[in-house]
Amino acid sequence: MGRYIVYGGKKLFGITDIHGSKNAALPVLCGCIINSGLNVIHNCPKITDVFNTCHILERAGCKIKWDGSTVIVDSSKARFIVIDDELTGSMRSSIIFMGAFCGRFKKAVVSKPGGCRIGKRPIDIHIESLEQMGIVITEGLNCFSCSAGAIKPCEINLRFPSVGATENIMLSASCADGVTVIKNAACEPEIEALAGFLTSIGAKTVCENGKITVCGTDKFNDTEYTIIPDRIEAGTYIAACGCAGGEIFLKNANAAHMREVVNVFGKIGCKISFCDGGIYVKSSGKDIMPQNVKTGVYPYFPTDMQPQLMSVLTLAQGTSIINESVFENRFNHALELNKMGANIEIEGSEATIKGVTKLEASEISAFDLRAGAGLIIAALTCDGMSAVNGAEYIKRGYEAIDESFKDLGANVRYESR
Ligand code: UD1
Protein backbone atom coordinates (compact mmCIF):
# COMPACT_ATOMS: atom_id res chain seq x y z
CA MET A 1 0.00 0.00 0.00
CA GLY A 2 1.25 3.45 -0.81
CA ARG A 3 0.19 6.93 -1.69
CA TYR A 4 1.30 9.91 -3.71
CA ILE A 5 2.14 13.14 -1.90
CA VAL A 6 1.49 16.15 -4.13
CA TYR A 7 2.61 19.71 -3.46
CA GLY A 8 0.51 21.69 -5.95
CA GLY A 9 -0.03 25.28 -6.96
CA LYS A 10 2.75 25.39 -9.56
CA LYS A 11 2.53 25.51 -13.34
CA LEU A 12 4.07 22.63 -15.30
CA PHE A 13 7.08 23.21 -17.52
CA GLY A 14 9.25 20.58 -19.17
CA ILE A 15 9.53 17.54 -21.38
CA THR A 16 8.51 14.02 -20.48
CA ASP A 17 8.62 10.73 -22.40
CA ILE A 18 5.39 8.88 -23.04
CA HIS A 19 5.80 5.16 -22.27
CA GLY A 20 4.43 2.19 -24.20
CA SER A 21 0.68 1.64 -24.09
CA LYS A 22 -0.66 -0.56 -21.28
CA ASN A 23 -3.70 -1.65 -23.27
CA ALA A 24 -1.59 -2.54 -26.30
CA ALA A 25 1.13 -4.32 -24.31
CA LEU A 26 -1.22 -6.64 -22.39
CA PRO A 27 -2.87 -8.47 -25.35
CA VAL A 28 0.43 -8.55 -27.26
CA LEU A 29 2.15 -10.21 -24.28
CA CYS A 30 -0.69 -12.73 -23.99
CA GLY A 31 -0.29 -13.33 -27.74
CA CYS A 32 3.40 -14.21 -27.29
CA ILE A 33 2.32 -17.67 -26.16
CA ILE A 34 0.93 -18.42 -29.63
CA ASN A 35 4.05 -18.67 -31.82
CA SER A 36 6.14 -21.16 -29.78
CA GLY A 37 9.09 -18.93 -30.46
CA LEU A 38 10.96 -15.78 -29.64
CA ASN A 39 9.09 -12.49 -29.18
CA VAL A 40 11.19 -9.35 -28.75
CA ILE A 41 8.76 -6.68 -27.57
CA HIS A 42 10.15 -3.14 -27.45
CA ASN A 43 8.75 -0.14 -25.56
CA CYS A 44 6.93 -2.24 -22.99
CA PRO A 45 5.76 -0.18 -19.99
CA LYS A 46 7.05 -1.22 -16.56
CA ILE A 47 3.72 -1.32 -14.76
CA THR A 48 2.12 -3.80 -12.40
CA ASP A 49 -0.34 -5.19 -14.97
CA VAL A 50 2.54 -5.97 -17.35
CA PHE A 51 4.60 -7.61 -14.56
CA ASN A 52 1.58 -9.73 -13.57
CA THR A 53 1.04 -10.78 -17.19
CA CYS A 54 4.73 -11.73 -17.48
CA HIS A 55 4.39 -13.72 -14.25
CA ILE A 56 1.52 -15.75 -15.75
CA LEU A 57 3.60 -16.35 -18.90
CA GLU A 58 6.53 -17.54 -16.77
CA ARG A 59 4.30 -19.91 -14.84
CA ALA A 60 3.16 -21.25 -18.23
CA GLY A 61 6.75 -22.13 -19.09
CA CYS A 62 7.79 -19.03 -21.04
CA LYS A 63 11.21 -17.53 -20.42
CA ILE A 64 11.07 -13.78 -19.76
CA LYS A 65 14.02 -11.43 -19.97
CA TRP A 66 13.95 -7.65 -19.60
CA ASP A 67 16.51 -5.36 -21.21
CA GLY A 68 15.57 -1.74 -20.49
CA SER A 69 12.04 -1.34 -21.81
CA THR A 70 12.38 -4.39 -24.08
CA VAL A 71 10.93 -7.66 -22.90
CA ILE A 72 11.90 -10.91 -24.57
CA VAL A 73 9.35 -13.70 -24.30
CA ASP A 74 10.52 -17.15 -25.37
CA SER A 75 7.42 -19.32 -25.62
CA SER A 76 9.10 -22.35 -27.20
CA LYS A 77 8.58 -24.39 -24.00
CA ALA A 78 5.16 -22.98 -23.12
CA ARG A 79 2.72 -25.44 -21.58
CA PHE A 80 -0.90 -25.41 -20.52
CA ILE A 81 -1.67 -24.20 -16.99
CA VAL A 82 -4.82 -23.31 -15.10
CA ILE A 83 -4.92 -19.54 -14.75
CA ASP A 84 -6.50 -19.33 -11.31
CA ASP A 85 -7.28 -16.27 -9.22
CA GLU A 86 -4.03 -16.63 -7.31
CA LEU A 87 -2.32 -15.85 -10.64
CA THR A 88 -4.71 -13.25 -12.00
CA GLY A 89 -5.19 -11.32 -8.76
CA SER A 90 -7.30 -8.28 -9.51
CA MET A 91 -6.09 -8.07 -13.10
CA ARG A 92 -9.22 -8.12 -15.26
CA SER A 93 -7.31 -8.16 -18.52
CA SER A 94 -6.07 -11.70 -17.78
CA ILE A 95 -9.35 -12.81 -19.41
CA ILE A 96 -7.60 -12.36 -22.79
CA PHE A 97 -5.42 -15.35 -21.95
CA MET A 98 -8.61 -17.26 -22.77
CA GLY A 99 -8.28 -16.56 -26.52
CA ALA A 100 -4.50 -17.01 -26.53
CA PHE A 101 -4.62 -20.36 -24.68
CA CYS A 102 -7.53 -21.63 -26.81
CA GLY A 103 -5.45 -20.80 -29.87
CA ARG A 104 -2.25 -22.44 -28.71
CA PHE A 105 -3.48 -25.33 -26.52
CA LYS A 106 -7.11 -25.68 -27.73
CA LYS A 107 -8.13 -25.32 -24.09
CA ALA A 108 -8.14 -22.75 -21.32
CA VAL A 109 -9.20 -22.50 -17.69
CA VAL A 110 -9.27 -18.89 -16.57
CA SER A 111 -10.57 -17.51 -13.28
CA LYS A 112 -13.62 -15.25 -13.46
CA PRO A 113 -12.71 -11.59 -13.72
CA GLY A 114 -15.42 -10.58 -11.22
CA GLY A 115 -16.88 -7.13 -10.77
CA CYS A 116 -14.78 -4.05 -10.35
CA ARG A 117 -15.01 -0.50 -9.14
CA ILE A 118 -16.07 0.90 -12.48
CA GLY A 119 -18.99 -1.45 -13.12
CA LYS A 120 -20.07 -5.07 -13.42
CA ARG A 121 -18.05 -5.72 -16.60
CA PRO A 122 -19.62 -9.00 -17.77
CA ILE A 123 -17.89 -11.20 -20.39
CA ASP A 124 -20.96 -12.55 -22.16
CA ILE A 125 -19.82 -11.16 -25.54
CA HIS A 126 -16.42 -12.90 -25.17
CA ILE A 127 -18.13 -16.20 -24.42
CA GLU A 128 -20.76 -16.16 -27.16
CA SER A 129 -18.10 -15.20 -29.73
CA LEU A 130 -15.63 -17.91 -28.74
CA GLU A 131 -18.50 -20.41 -28.80
CA GLN A 132 -19.15 -19.46 -32.43
CA MET A 133 -15.56 -20.58 -33.10
CA GLY A 134 -16.37 -24.07 -31.87
CA ILE A 135 -15.00 -23.56 -28.37
CA VAL A 136 -17.08 -25.26 -25.69
CA ILE A 137 -17.20 -23.14 -22.53
CA THR A 138 -18.47 -24.24 -19.15
CA GLU A 139 -18.90 -21.88 -16.26
CA GLY A 140 -17.73 -23.13 -12.88
CA LEU A 141 -18.03 -21.40 -9.53
CA ASN A 142 -14.75 -19.49 -9.90
CA CYS A 143 -13.64 -20.05 -13.46
CA PHE A 144 -14.49 -20.62 -17.10
CA SER A 145 -13.25 -23.84 -18.71
CA CYS A 146 -12.86 -23.87 -22.49
CA SER A 147 -12.01 -26.64 -24.91
CA ALA A 148 -12.09 -27.13 -28.65
CA GLY A 149 -11.06 -29.88 -31.08
CA ALA A 150 -10.03 -27.13 -33.46
CA ILE A 151 -10.67 -23.40 -33.73
CA LYS A 152 -13.37 -22.95 -36.36
CA PRO A 153 -12.95 -19.92 -38.62
CA CYS A 154 -16.25 -18.03 -38.96
CA GLU A 155 -17.95 -14.66 -39.29
CA ILE A 156 -18.78 -12.99 -35.98
CA ASN A 157 -21.03 -9.96 -35.72
CA LEU A 158 -20.47 -8.33 -32.34
CA ARG A 159 -23.56 -6.71 -30.78
CA PHE A 160 -21.20 -4.24 -29.05
CA PRO A 161 -17.59 -3.52 -30.09
CA SER A 162 -16.04 -4.80 -26.84
CA VAL A 163 -12.27 -4.28 -26.79
CA GLY A 164 -11.52 -7.41 -24.76
CA ALA A 165 -13.91 -9.63 -26.73
CA THR A 166 -12.41 -8.44 -30.04
CA GLU A 167 -8.93 -9.28 -28.71
CA ASN A 168 -9.99 -12.73 -27.50
CA ILE A 169 -11.46 -13.54 -30.92
CA MET A 170 -8.37 -12.23 -32.76
CA LEU A 171 -6.02 -14.28 -30.57
CA SER A 172 -7.86 -17.57 -31.01
CA ALA A 173 -8.66 -16.87 -34.70
CA SER A 174 -4.94 -16.55 -35.42
CA CYS A 175 -4.71 -20.32 -34.85
CA ALA A 176 -7.86 -21.26 -36.83
CA ASP A 177 -7.69 -23.21 -40.06
CA GLY A 178 -8.98 -20.41 -42.28
CA VAL A 179 -10.19 -16.80 -42.27
CA THR A 180 -12.25 -15.30 -39.42
CA VAL A 181 -14.14 -12.06 -39.98
CA ILE A 182 -15.20 -9.88 -37.02
CA LYS A 183 -17.87 -7.29 -37.80
CA ASN A 184 -18.72 -4.33 -35.53
CA ALA A 185 -15.30 -4.99 -34.00
CA ALA A 186 -13.56 -2.58 -31.63
CA CYS A 187 -11.23 -0.31 -33.60
CA GLU A 188 -9.08 1.25 -30.88
CA PRO A 189 -5.41 1.86 -31.79
CA GLU A 190 -4.57 -0.96 -29.35
CA ILE A 191 -6.63 -3.35 -31.52
CA GLU A 192 -4.64 -2.26 -34.57
CA ALA A 193 -1.50 -2.85 -32.52
CA LEU A 194 -2.57 -6.43 -31.74
CA ALA A 195 -3.37 -6.93 -35.44
CA GLY A 196 0.16 -5.74 -36.26
CA PHE A 197 1.64 -8.17 -33.77
CA LEU A 198 -0.39 -11.15 -35.05
CA THR A 199 0.61 -10.29 -38.62
CA SER A 200 4.23 -10.13 -37.49
CA ILE A 201 4.10 -13.70 -36.14
CA GLY A 202 2.46 -15.04 -39.32
CA ALA A 203 -1.32 -14.62 -38.88
CA LYS A 204 -2.13 -11.81 -41.32
CA THR A 205 -4.72 -9.57 -39.65
CA VAL A 206 -6.34 -6.53 -41.27
CA CYS A 207 -8.55 -3.90 -39.55
CA GLU A 208 -10.78 -1.80 -41.78
CA ASN A 209 -13.74 0.35 -40.71
CA GLY A 210 -14.87 -1.84 -37.84
CA LYS A 211 -14.23 -5.08 -39.73
CA ILE A 212 -11.29 -7.29 -38.84
CA THR A 213 -10.06 -10.17 -40.96
CA VAL A 214 -7.76 -12.72 -39.33
CA CYS A 215 -6.04 -15.31 -41.52
CA GLY A 216 -5.36 -18.20 -39.18
CA THR A 217 -2.26 -20.31 -39.58
CA ASP A 218 -0.26 -23.10 -37.96
CA LYS A 219 3.05 -21.76 -39.24
CA PHE A 220 4.20 -19.03 -36.92
CA ASN A 221 7.54 -17.27 -36.74
CA ASP A 222 9.67 -15.29 -34.28
CA THR A 223 9.03 -11.57 -34.06
CA GLU A 224 10.42 -8.21 -33.02
CA TYR A 225 7.63 -5.76 -32.30
CA THR A 226 7.30 -2.24 -30.82
CA ILE A 227 4.41 -1.21 -28.57
CA ILE A 228 2.66 2.06 -29.53
CA PRO A 229 2.81 5.06 -27.16
CA ASP A 230 0.14 5.22 -24.47
CA ARG A 231 -2.55 7.68 -25.62
CA ILE A 232 -4.18 7.71 -22.17
CA GLU A 233 -0.90 8.49 -20.40
CA ALA A 234 -0.33 11.36 -22.88
CA GLY A 235 -3.91 12.56 -22.37
CA THR A 236 -3.38 12.53 -18.62
CA TYR A 237 -0.49 15.02 -18.90
CA ILE A 238 -2.49 17.19 -21.32
CA ALA A 239 -5.25 17.33 -18.69
CA ALA A 240 -2.73 18.16 -15.95
CA CYS A 241 -1.37 21.06 -18.00
CA GLY A 242 -4.92 22.14 -18.84
CA CYS A 243 -5.78 22.92 -15.24
CA ALA A 244 -2.40 23.54 -13.58
CA GLY A 245 -1.22 25.71 -16.52
CA GLY A 246 2.23 25.71 -18.10
CA GLU A 247 4.01 24.59 -21.22
CA ILE A 248 4.95 20.95 -21.75
CA PHE A 249 6.18 18.60 -24.47
CA LEU A 250 5.09 14.97 -24.52
CA LYS A 251 7.84 13.14 -26.35
CA ASN A 252 6.69 10.19 -28.51
CA ALA A 253 2.97 10.91 -27.98
CA ASN A 254 0.99 10.06 -31.12
CA ALA A 255 -1.61 12.74 -31.92
CA ALA A 256 -3.22 10.56 -34.59
CA HIS A 257 -4.51 8.27 -31.81
CA MET A 258 -5.89 11.17 -29.76
CA ARG A 259 -7.94 13.38 -32.08
CA GLU A 260 -11.03 13.65 -29.86
CA VAL A 261 -8.95 14.19 -26.70
CA VAL A 262 -7.00 16.95 -28.44
CA ASN A 263 -10.25 18.42 -29.77
CA VAL A 264 -11.91 18.54 -26.31
CA PHE A 265 -8.87 19.97 -24.50
CA GLY A 266 -8.46 22.50 -27.32
CA LYS A 267 -12.03 23.69 -26.71
CA ILE A 268 -11.34 23.84 -22.98
CA GLY A 269 -8.56 26.36 -23.68
CA CYS A 270 -5.32 24.39 -24.21
CA LYS A 271 -3.11 25.25 -27.15
CA ILE A 272 -2.00 21.94 -28.61
CA SER A 273 0.29 21.37 -31.56
CA PHE A 274 2.07 18.35 -32.98
CA CYS A 275 5.30 17.44 -34.57
CA ASP A 276 6.80 14.08 -35.49
CA GLY A 277 8.43 13.71 -32.11
CA GLY A 278 5.39 14.34 -29.93
CA ILE A 279 2.76 16.77 -28.69
CA TYR A 280 3.28 20.30 -27.37
CA VAL A 281 0.73 21.73 -24.90
CA LYS A 282 0.41 25.25 -23.51
CA SER A 283 -2.24 26.46 -21.10
CA SER A 284 -2.80 29.42 -18.79
CA GLY A 285 -4.59 27.13 -16.34
CA LYS A 286 -7.21 29.90 -16.14
CA ASP A 287 -10.36 30.64 -18.16
CA ILE A 288 -11.18 26.94 -18.45
CA MET A 289 -14.20 26.69 -20.75
CA PRO A 290 -17.00 24.36 -19.59
CA GLN A 291 -17.79 21.45 -21.93
CA ASN A 292 -20.43 18.81 -22.46
CA VAL A 293 -18.70 15.54 -23.25
CA LYS A 294 -19.99 12.02 -23.81
CA THR A 295 -17.58 9.13 -23.59
CA GLY A 296 -17.77 6.49 -26.31
CA VAL A 297 -15.91 3.77 -28.13
CA TYR A 298 -13.02 4.89 -30.35
CA PRO A 299 -12.79 7.36 -32.06
CA TYR A 300 -15.06 9.14 -29.53
CA PHE A 301 -13.83 10.53 -26.20
CA PRO A 302 -12.27 7.62 -24.23
CA THR A 303 -13.82 6.57 -20.95
CA ASP A 304 -10.24 6.12 -19.68
CA MET A 305 -9.82 9.93 -19.90
CA GLN A 306 -13.12 10.76 -18.19
CA PRO A 307 -11.81 11.11 -14.59
CA GLN A 308 -8.90 13.32 -15.72
CA LEU A 309 -11.31 15.49 -17.75
CA MET A 310 -13.64 15.78 -14.76
CA SER A 311 -10.80 17.11 -12.59
CA VAL A 312 -10.13 19.87 -15.12
CA LEU A 313 -13.81 20.79 -15.47
CA THR A 314 -14.22 21.25 -11.69
CA LEU A 315 -12.37 24.55 -12.25
CA ALA A 316 -14.25 25.66 -15.40
CA GLN A 317 -16.05 28.98 -15.70
CA GLY A 318 -19.54 27.50 -15.76
CA THR A 319 -21.37 24.18 -15.77
CA SER A 320 -20.20 21.10 -17.67
CA ILE A 321 -21.93 17.78 -18.21
CA ILE A 322 -20.13 14.46 -18.64
CA ASN A 323 -22.14 11.54 -19.90
CA GLU A 324 -20.42 8.19 -19.27
CA SER A 325 -21.74 5.79 -21.89
CA VAL A 326 -19.19 2.96 -21.64
CA PHE A 327 -19.11 1.94 -17.96
CA GLU A 328 -22.17 2.24 -15.73
CA ASN A 329 -20.43 3.11 -12.48
CA ARG A 330 -17.37 5.16 -13.24
CA PHE A 331 -17.84 8.23 -11.07
CA ASN A 332 -16.23 7.20 -7.74
CA HIS A 333 -13.71 10.00 -8.12
CA ALA A 334 -16.49 12.65 -8.06
CA LEU A 335 -17.01 12.10 -4.33
CA GLU A 336 -13.29 12.58 -3.69
CA LEU A 337 -13.23 15.73 -5.85
CA ASN A 338 -16.19 17.09 -3.86
CA LYS A 339 -14.11 16.56 -0.69
CA MET A 340 -11.62 18.98 -2.28
CA GLY A 341 -14.34 21.61 -2.78
CA ALA A 342 -15.62 20.63 -6.23
CA ASN A 343 -19.34 20.86 -6.99
CA ILE A 344 -20.33 17.66 -8.82
CA GLU A 345 -23.71 15.97 -8.85
CA ILE A 346 -24.20 12.50 -10.24
CA GLU A 347 -27.43 11.16 -11.63
CA GLY A 348 -27.21 7.79 -13.33
CA SER A 349 -24.65 8.01 -16.08
CA GLU A 350 -24.50 11.81 -16.03
CA ALA A 351 -22.25 14.07 -13.97
CA THR A 352 -23.07 17.78 -13.67
CA ILE A 353 -19.97 19.75 -12.76
CA LYS A 354 -20.44 23.35 -11.62
CA GLY A 355 -17.11 25.10 -11.87
CA VAL A 356 -15.53 26.46 -8.67
CA THR A 357 -12.65 28.94 -8.40
CA LYS A 358 -10.28 26.63 -6.55
CA LEU A 359 -9.85 23.20 -4.98
CA GLU A 360 -8.44 22.67 -1.47
CA ALA A 361 -5.43 20.43 -0.77
CA SER A 362 -6.82 17.28 0.91
CA GLU A 363 -6.29 13.59 1.64
CA ILE A 364 -8.24 11.68 -0.98
CA SER A 365 -8.44 8.08 -2.20
CA ALA A 366 -8.27 6.45 -5.60
CA PHE A 367 -10.33 3.29 -6.14
CA ASP A 368 -9.30 2.69 -9.73
CA LEU A 369 -6.43 3.46 -12.04
CA ARG A 370 -7.65 6.47 -14.05
CA ALA A 371 -9.53 7.95 -11.10
CA GLY A 372 -6.18 7.99 -9.30
CA ALA A 373 -4.57 9.93 -12.14
CA GLY A 374 -7.50 12.36 -12.11
CA LEU A 375 -7.04 12.98 -8.38
CA ILE A 376 -3.30 13.68 -8.77
CA ILE A 377 -4.24 16.22 -11.47
CA ALA A 378 -6.74 17.89 -9.13
CA ALA A 379 -4.12 17.97 -6.34
CA LEU A 380 -1.65 19.71 -8.67
CA THR A 381 -3.98 22.72 -8.84
CA CYS A 382 -4.15 23.13 -5.03
CA ASP A 383 -1.84 25.23 -2.88
CA GLY A 384 -0.21 23.03 -0.25
CA MET A 385 0.10 19.29 0.29
CA SER A 386 -2.42 16.66 -0.80
CA ALA A 387 -2.18 12.92 -0.32
CA VAL A 388 -3.67 10.55 -2.91
CA ASN A 389 -4.18 7.11 -1.37
CA GLY A 390 -4.43 3.98 -3.50
CA ALA A 391 -1.11 4.30 -5.33
CA GLU A 392 -1.30 0.59 -6.15
CA TYR A 393 -4.15 1.29 -8.59
CA ILE A 394 -2.14 4.02 -10.30
CA LYS A 395 0.96 1.80 -10.57
CA ARG A 396 -1.13 -0.75 -12.48
CA GLY A 397 -1.09 1.55 -15.49
CA TYR A 398 1.38 4.43 -15.13
CA GLU A 399 5.11 3.81 -15.21
CA ALA A 400 6.75 6.10 -12.63
CA ILE A 401 4.07 8.80 -12.68
CA ASP A 402 5.99 10.67 -9.97
CA GLU A 403 9.10 10.81 -12.21
CA SER A 404 7.07 11.96 -15.21
CA PHE A 405 5.54 14.79 -13.19
CA LYS A 406 9.00 15.61 -11.83
CA ASP A 407 10.16 15.99 -15.48
CA LEU A 408 7.40 18.60 -15.78
CA GLY A 409 8.58 20.45 -12.68
CA ALA A 410 5.82 19.20 -10.36
CA ASN A 411 6.38 17.95 -6.85
CA VAL A 412 4.80 14.47 -6.76
CA ARG A 413 6.37 11.88 -4.50
CA TYR A 414 5.54 8.20 -3.91
CA GLU A 415 5.33 7.18 -0.26
CA SER A 416 5.08 3.50 0.68
CA ARG A 417 3.14 2.73 3.84
C1 UD1 B 1 -10.75 -2.15 -22.33
C2 UD1 B 1 -9.58 -1.43 -21.68
C3 UD1 B 1 -10.08 -0.39 -20.69
C4 UD1 B 1 -11.08 0.55 -21.35
C5 UD1 B 1 -12.17 -0.22 -22.08
C6 UD1 B 1 -13.09 0.66 -22.90
C7 UD1 B 1 -7.80 -3.05 -21.66
C8 UD1 B 1 -6.92 -3.95 -20.86
N1 UD1 B 1 -8.75 -2.41 -20.99
O1 UD1 B 1 -11.46 -2.82 -21.31
O2 UD1 B 1 -8.96 0.35 -20.20
O3 UD1 B 1 -11.67 1.37 -20.38
O4 UD1 B 1 -11.58 -1.18 -22.99
O5 UD1 B 1 -12.37 1.41 -23.80
O6 UD1 B 1 -7.61 -2.89 -22.86
N2 UD1 B 1 -19.23 -5.56 -21.96
C9 UD1 B 1 -20.28 -6.45 -21.85
N3 UD1 B 1 -20.04 -7.77 -22.15
C10 UD1 B 1 -18.82 -8.21 -22.56
C11 UD1 B 1 -17.76 -7.29 -22.67
C12 UD1 B 1 -17.98 -5.97 -22.37
O7 UD1 B 1 -21.39 -6.09 -21.49
O8 UD1 B 1 -18.66 -9.42 -22.81
C13 UD1 B 1 -19.44 -4.14 -21.60
C14 UD1 B 1 -18.61 -3.75 -20.37
O9 UD1 B 1 -19.28 -4.08 -19.17
C15 UD1 B 1 -18.45 -2.27 -20.56
C16 UD1 B 1 -18.37 -2.12 -22.07
O10 UD1 B 1 -18.92 -3.30 -22.62
O11 UD1 B 1 -19.57 -1.58 -20.07
C17 UD1 B 1 -16.95 -1.92 -22.59
O12 UD1 B 1 -16.16 -3.05 -22.29
P1 UD1 B 1 -14.91 -3.52 -23.17
O13 UD1 B 1 -14.85 -2.74 -24.43
O14 UD1 B 1 -14.96 -5.00 -23.25
O15 UD1 B 1 -13.70 -3.06 -22.24
P2 UD1 B 1 -12.52 -3.96 -21.68
O16 UD1 B 1 -11.97 -4.81 -22.76
O17 UD1 B 1 -12.94 -4.59 -20.41
mmCIF file of C-alpha atoms and ligand atoms in Angstrom, residues 22-24 26-27 49 92-93 95-96 118-127 159-167 186 188 190 231-232 296-298 302-304 325-328 330 369-370 396, ligand 1:
data_model
loop_
_atom_site.group_PDB
_atom_site.id
_atom_site.type_symbol
_atom_site.label_atom_id
_atom_site.label_comp_id
_atom_site.label_asym_id
_atom_site.label_seq_id
_atom_site.Cartn_x
_atom_site.Cartn_y
_atom_site.Cartn_z
ATOM 1 C CA LYS A 22 -0.657 -0.557 -21.282
ATOM 2 C CA ASN A 23 -3.703 -1.655 -23.269
ATOM 3 C CA ALA A 24 -1.586 -2.541 -26.303
ATOM 4 C CA LEU A 26 -1.222 -6.642 -22.392
ATOM 5 C CA PRO A 27 -2.867 -8.465 -25.347
ATOM 6 C CA ASP A 49 -0.337 -5.190 -14.974
ATOM 7 C CA ARG A 92 -9.219 -8.121 -15.265
ATOM 8 C CA SER A 93 -7.314 -8.160 -18.520
ATOM 9 C CA ILE A 95 -9.345 -12.810 -19.410
ATOM 10 C CA ILE A 96 -7.598 -12.362 -22.786
ATOM 11 C CA ILE A 118 -16.072 0.898 -12.480
ATOM 12 C CA GLY A 119 -18.987 -1.446 -13.123
ATOM 13 C CA LYS A 120 -20.066 -5.071 -13.424
ATOM 14 C CA ARG A 121 -18.048 -5.718 -16.600
ATOM 15 C CA PRO A 122 -19.622 -9.001 -17.772
ATOM 16 C CA ILE A 123 -17.888 -11.198 -20.385
ATOM 17 C CA ASP A 124 -20.962 -12.550 -22.160
ATOM 18 C CA ILE A 125 -19.823 -11.164 -25.541
ATOM 19 C CA HIS A 126 -16.424 -12.899 -25.173
ATOM 20 C CA ILE A 127 -18.131 -16.196 -24.416
ATOM 21 C CA ARG A 159 -23.563 -6.714 -30.782
ATOM 22 C CA PHE A 160 -21.205 -4.240 -29.049
ATOM 23 C CA PRO A 161 -17.590 -3.524 -30.091
ATOM 24 C CA SER A 162 -16.037 -4.795 -26.843
ATOM 25 C CA VAL A 163 -12.272 -4.280 -26.791
ATOM 26 C CA GLY A 164 -11.521 -7.413 -24.759
ATOM 27 C CA ALA A 165 -13.908 -9.633 -26.733
ATOM 28 C CA THR A 166 -12.413 -8.439 -30.039
ATOM 29 C CA GLU A 167 -8.930 -9.279 -28.708
ATOM 30 C CA ALA A 186 -13.564 -2.580 -31.635
ATOM 31 C CA GLU A 188 -9.079 1.250 -30.877
ATOM 32 C CA GLU A 190 -4.573 -0.959 -29.346
ATOM 33 C CA ARG A 231 -2.546 7.679 -25.618
ATOM 34 C CA ILE A 232 -4.178 7.713 -22.170
ATOM 35 C CA GLY A 296 -17.769 6.488 -26.307
ATOM 36 C CA VAL A 297 -15.909 3.771 -28.126
ATOM 37 C CA TYR A 298 -13.018 4.891 -30.353
ATOM 38 C CA PRO A 302 -12.275 7.623 -24.234
ATOM 39 C CA THR A 303 -13.820 6.570 -20.946
ATOM 40 C CA ASP A 304 -10.241 6.124 -19.677
ATOM 41 C CA SER A 325 -21.741 5.795 -21.891
ATOM 42 C CA VAL A 326 -19.186 2.960 -21.643
ATOM 43 C CA PHE A 327 -19.111 1.936 -17.960
ATOM 44 C CA GLU A 328 -22.169 2.241 -15.732
ATOM 45 C CA ARG A 330 -17.374 5.158 -13.243
ATOM 46 C CA LEU A 369 -6.427 3.462 -12.041
ATOM 47 C CA ARG A 370 -7.650 6.471 -14.051
ATOM 48 C CA ARG A 396 -1.135 -0.748 -12.485
HETATM 49 C C1 UD1 B 1 -10.746 -2.145 -22.328
HETATM 50 C C2 UD1 B 1 -9.582 -1.429 -21.676
HETATM 51 C C3 UD1 B 1 -10.077 -0.391 -20.687
HETATM 52 C C4 UD1 B 1 -11.077 0.550 -21.354
HETATM 53 C C5 UD1 B 1 -12.172 -0.217 -22.085
HETATM 54 C C6 UD1 B 1 -13.093 0.659 -22.904
HETATM 55 C C7 UD1 B 1 -7.797 -3.054 -21.662
HETATM 56 C C8 UD1 B 1 -6.919 -3.947 -20.861
HETATM 57 N N1 UD1 B 1 -8.753 -2.409 -20.991
HETATM 58 O O1 UD1 B 1 -11.456 -2.822 -21.308
HETATM 59 O O2 UD1 B 1 -8.960 0.347 -20.196
HETATM 60 O O3 UD1 B 1 -11.672 1.368 -20.379
HETATM 61 O O4 UD1 B 1 -11.580 -1.181 -22.988
HETATM 62 O O5 UD1 B 1 -12.365 1.411 -23.804
HETATM 63 O O6 UD1 B 1 -7.610 -2.888 -22.857
HETATM 64 N N2 UD1 B 1 -19.233 -5.561 -21.961
HETATM 65 C C9 UD1 B 1 -20.280 -6.453 -21.851
HETATM 66 N N3 UD1 B 1 -20.037 -7.768 -22.150
HETATM 67 C C10 UD1 B 1 -18.817 -8.214 -22.562
HETATM 68 C C11 UD1 B 1 -17.757 -7.293 -22.675
HETATM 69 C C12 UD1 B 1 -17.982 -5.969 -22.365
HETATM 70 O O7 UD1 B 1 -21.395 -6.085 -21.491
HETATM 71 O O8 UD1 B 1 -18.660 -9.416 -22.810
HETATM 72 C C13 UD1 B 1 -19.443 -4.137 -21.598
HETATM 73 C C14 UD1 B 1 -18.607 -3.748 -20.365
HETATM 74 O O9 UD1 B 1 -19.284 -4.076 -19.174
HETATM 75 C C15 UD1 B 1 -18.445 -2.268 -20.560
HETATM 76 C C16 UD1 B 1 -18.366 -2.121 -22.073
HETATM 77 O O10 UD1 B 1 -18.925 -3.299 -22.617
HETATM 78 O O11 UD1 B 1 -19.573 -1.579 -20.069
HETATM 79 C C17 UD1 B 1 -16.946 -1.917 -22.593
HETATM 80 O O12 UD1 B 1 -16.161 -3.048 -22.294
HETATM 81 P P1 UD1 B 1 -14.908 -3.523 -23.165
HETATM 82 O O13 UD1 B 1 -14.848 -2.735 -24.426
HETATM 83 O O14 UD1 B 1 -14.959 -4.998 -23.250
HETATM 84 O O15 UD1 B 1 -13.701 -3.065 -22.239
HETATM 85 P P2 UD1 B 1 -12.523 -3.959 -21.683
HETATM 86 O O16 UD1 B 1 -11.968 -4.808 -22.764
HETATM 87 O O17 UD1 B 1 -12.939 -4.592 -20.412
#
